[in-house]
Amino acid sequence: MTIITMPTSPAFTTSDWGIRRTVATSESPFTGATQVQKYSKAQWYATLSLPPMKRSQASQWQAFFMQLEGRANTFLLGDPDAKTVTGGDVPDAIVVSANATLGTNPITSVSLNIGSGKKLFKGSYLQFATGANSRLHMVVEDKTGNGAVSIQPPLKDSVTTNTVVTYVSARGLFRMDNNELTWNANELSNYGITFSCSEAL
């Protein structure tokens, strides 16, 4: 698996962004009581559209698709409409302040040094690790100062003390949803491209 660099322009015109989970439910036909079983799968997904563009720009995206070789290779992607953290007095840097080791129970809280008086508001994205280990998470509770930060989805990999956390243009590792990658063009040679992808777990 190779990580392919995605073109940086033009910007996406629309993005449908979400998360897919696996939760099993069983309801009694006699009492209506429901049993719920949560599984570990929590997978980001997106459908993205680019604006009409001439061949000079479209060729960059076509080459990107070719290099992906269908679903064989991966790329880094973040929510294009949420490249910065939410809130006011944002951190100058964020680092992990205590090891978080995966075990039997899911980890939804990570100790971070964000700076005294600095703020991380819910809805902000955080990226743990880089490259093939890049994982994307969202802050789900407001946090001021250093300490435990609540995140979703739960950690997929262990993190260690002093790991630098990316909070500007945070990204995760993605791959295409299928092996068929297409584009279209009109009589004015304006190309249109839309594609869908999911987090590579």
mmCIF file with all atom_site columns, N, CA and C in Angstrom, residues 26 29 36 39 74 89 100 106 115 168 170 185 189:
data_model
loop_
_atom_site.group_PDB
_atom_site.id
_atom_site.type_symbol
_atom_site.label_atom_id
_atom_site.label_alt_id
_atom_site.label_comp_id
_atom_site.label_asym_id
_atom_site.label_entity_id
_atom_site.label_seq_id
_atom_site.pdbx_PDB_ins_code
_atom_site.Cartn_x
_atom_site.Cartn_y
_atom_site.Cartn_z
_atom_site.occupancy
_atom_site.B_iso_or_equiv
_atom_site.pdbx_formal_charge
_atom_site.auth_seq_id
_atom_site.auth_comp_id
_atom_site.auth_asym_id
_atom_site.auth_atom_id
_atom_site.pdbx_PDB_model_num
ATOM 1  N N  . SER A 1 26  ? -31.251 -6.118 19.144  1.00 0.00 ? 26  SER A N  1
ATOM 2  C CA . SER A 1 26  ? -32.191 -7.231 19.162  1.00 0.00 ? 26  SER A CA 1
ATOM 3  C C  . SER A 1 26  ? -33.368 -6.832 20.045  1.00 0.00 ? 26  SER A C  1
ATOM 4  N N  . PRO A 1 29  ? -39.942 -9.583 20.749  1.00 0.00 ? 29  PRO A N  1
ATOM 5  C CA . PRO A 1 29  ? -41.285 -9.392 20.182  1.00 0.00 ? 29  PRO A CA 1
ATOM 6  C C  . PRO A 1 29  ? -42.382 -9.419 21.243  1.00 0.00 ? 29  PRO A C  1
ATOM 7  N N  . VAL A 1 36  ? -28.531 -4.035 23.030  1.00 0.00 ? 36  VAL A N  1
ATOM 8  C CA . VAL A 1 36  ? -27.654 -3.329 22.101  1.00 0.00 ? 36  VAL A CA 1
ATOM 9  C C  . VAL A 1 36  ? -26.224 -3.812 22.287  1.00 0.00 ? 36  VAL A C  1
ATOM 10 N N  . TYR A 1 39  ? -19.939 -2.529 18.417  1.00 0.00 ? 39  TYR A N  1
ATOM 11 C CA . TYR A 1 39  ? -18.683 -3.109 17.949  1.00 0.00 ? 39  TYR A CA 1
ATOM 12 C C  . TYR A 1 39  ? -17.683 -1.985 17.674  1.00 0.00 ? 39  TYR A C  1
ATOM 13 N N  . THR A 1 74  ? -3.773  4.409  -0.952  1.00 0.00 ? 74  THR A N  1
ATOM 14 C CA . THR A 1 74  ? -4.509  5.279  -0.038  1.00 0.00 ? 74  THR A CA 1
ATOM 15 C C  . THR A 1 74  ? -4.067  6.728  -0.185  1.00 0.00 ? 74  THR A C  1
ATOM 16 N N  . ASP A 1 89  ? -9.629  31.199 21.870  1.00 0.00 ? 89  ASP A N  1
ATOM 17 C CA . ASP A 1 89  ? -8.218  31.202 22.262  1.00 0.00 ? 89  ASP A CA 1
ATOM 18 C C  . ASP A 1 89  ? -7.610  29.825 22.005  1.00 0.00 ? 89  ASP A C  1
ATOM 19 N N  . ALA A 1 100 ? -1.740  6.385  26.127  1.00 0.00 ? 100 ALA A N  1
ATOM 20 C CA . ALA A 1 100 ? -3.079  5.799  26.023  1.00 0.00 ? 100 ALA A CA 1
ATOM 21 C C  . ALA A 1 100 ? -2.921  4.497  25.242  1.00 0.00 ? 100 ALA A C  1
ATOM 22 N N  . PRO A 1 106 ? -12.812 0.559  24.933  1.00 0.00 ? 106 PRO A N  1
ATOM 23 C CA . PRO A 1 106 ? -12.481 1.650  24.013  1.00 0.00 ? 106 PRO A CA 1
ATOM 24 C C  . PRO A 1 106 ? -11.988 2.887  24.760  1.00 0.00 ? 106 PRO A C  1
ATOM 25 N N  . GLY A 1 115 ? -2.112  23.868 26.614  1.00 0.00 ? 115 GLY A N  1
ATOM 26 C CA . GLY A 1 115 ? -1.690  25.183 27.074  1.00 0.00 ? 115 GLY A CA 1
ATOM 27 C C  . GLY A 1 115 ? -2.649  25.766 28.091  1.00 0.00 ? 115 GLY A C  1
ATOM 28 N N  . VAL A 1 168 ? -4.612  21.589 12.911  1.00 0.00 ? 168 VAL A N  1
ATOM 29 C CA . VAL A 1 168 ? -4.894  22.422 11.743  1.00 0.00 ? 168 VAL A CA 1
ATOM 30 C C  . VAL A 1 168 ? -4.785  21.530 10.512  1.00 0.00 ? 168 VAL A C  1
ATOM 31 N N  . ALA A 1 170 ? -6.333  18.709 10.055  1.00 0.00 ? 170 ALA A N  1
ATOM 32 C CA . ALA A 1 170 ? -6.222  17.328 10.523  1.00 0.00 ? 170 ALA A CA 1
ATOM 33 C C  . ALA A 1 170 ? -6.765  16.373 9.462   1.00 0.00 ? 170 ALA A C  1
ATOM 34 N N  . ALA A 1 185 ? -16.762 15.230 -19.214 1.00 0.00 ? 185 ALA A N  1
ATOM 35 C CA . ALA A 1 185 ? -16.406 16.520 -19.812 1.00 0.00 ? 185 ALA A CA 1
ATOM 36 C C  . ALA A 1 185 ? -17.499 16.914 -20.796 1.00 0.00 ? 185 ALA A C  1
ATOM 37 N N  . SER A 1 189 ? -15.007 21.466 -22.920 1.00 0.00 ? 189 SER A N  1
ATOM 38 C CA . SER A 1 189 ? -13.852 20.834 -22.262 1.00 0.00 ? 189 SER A CA 1
ATOM 39 C C  . SER A 1 189 ? -13.768 21.199 -20.783 1.00 0.00 ? 189 SER A C  1
#
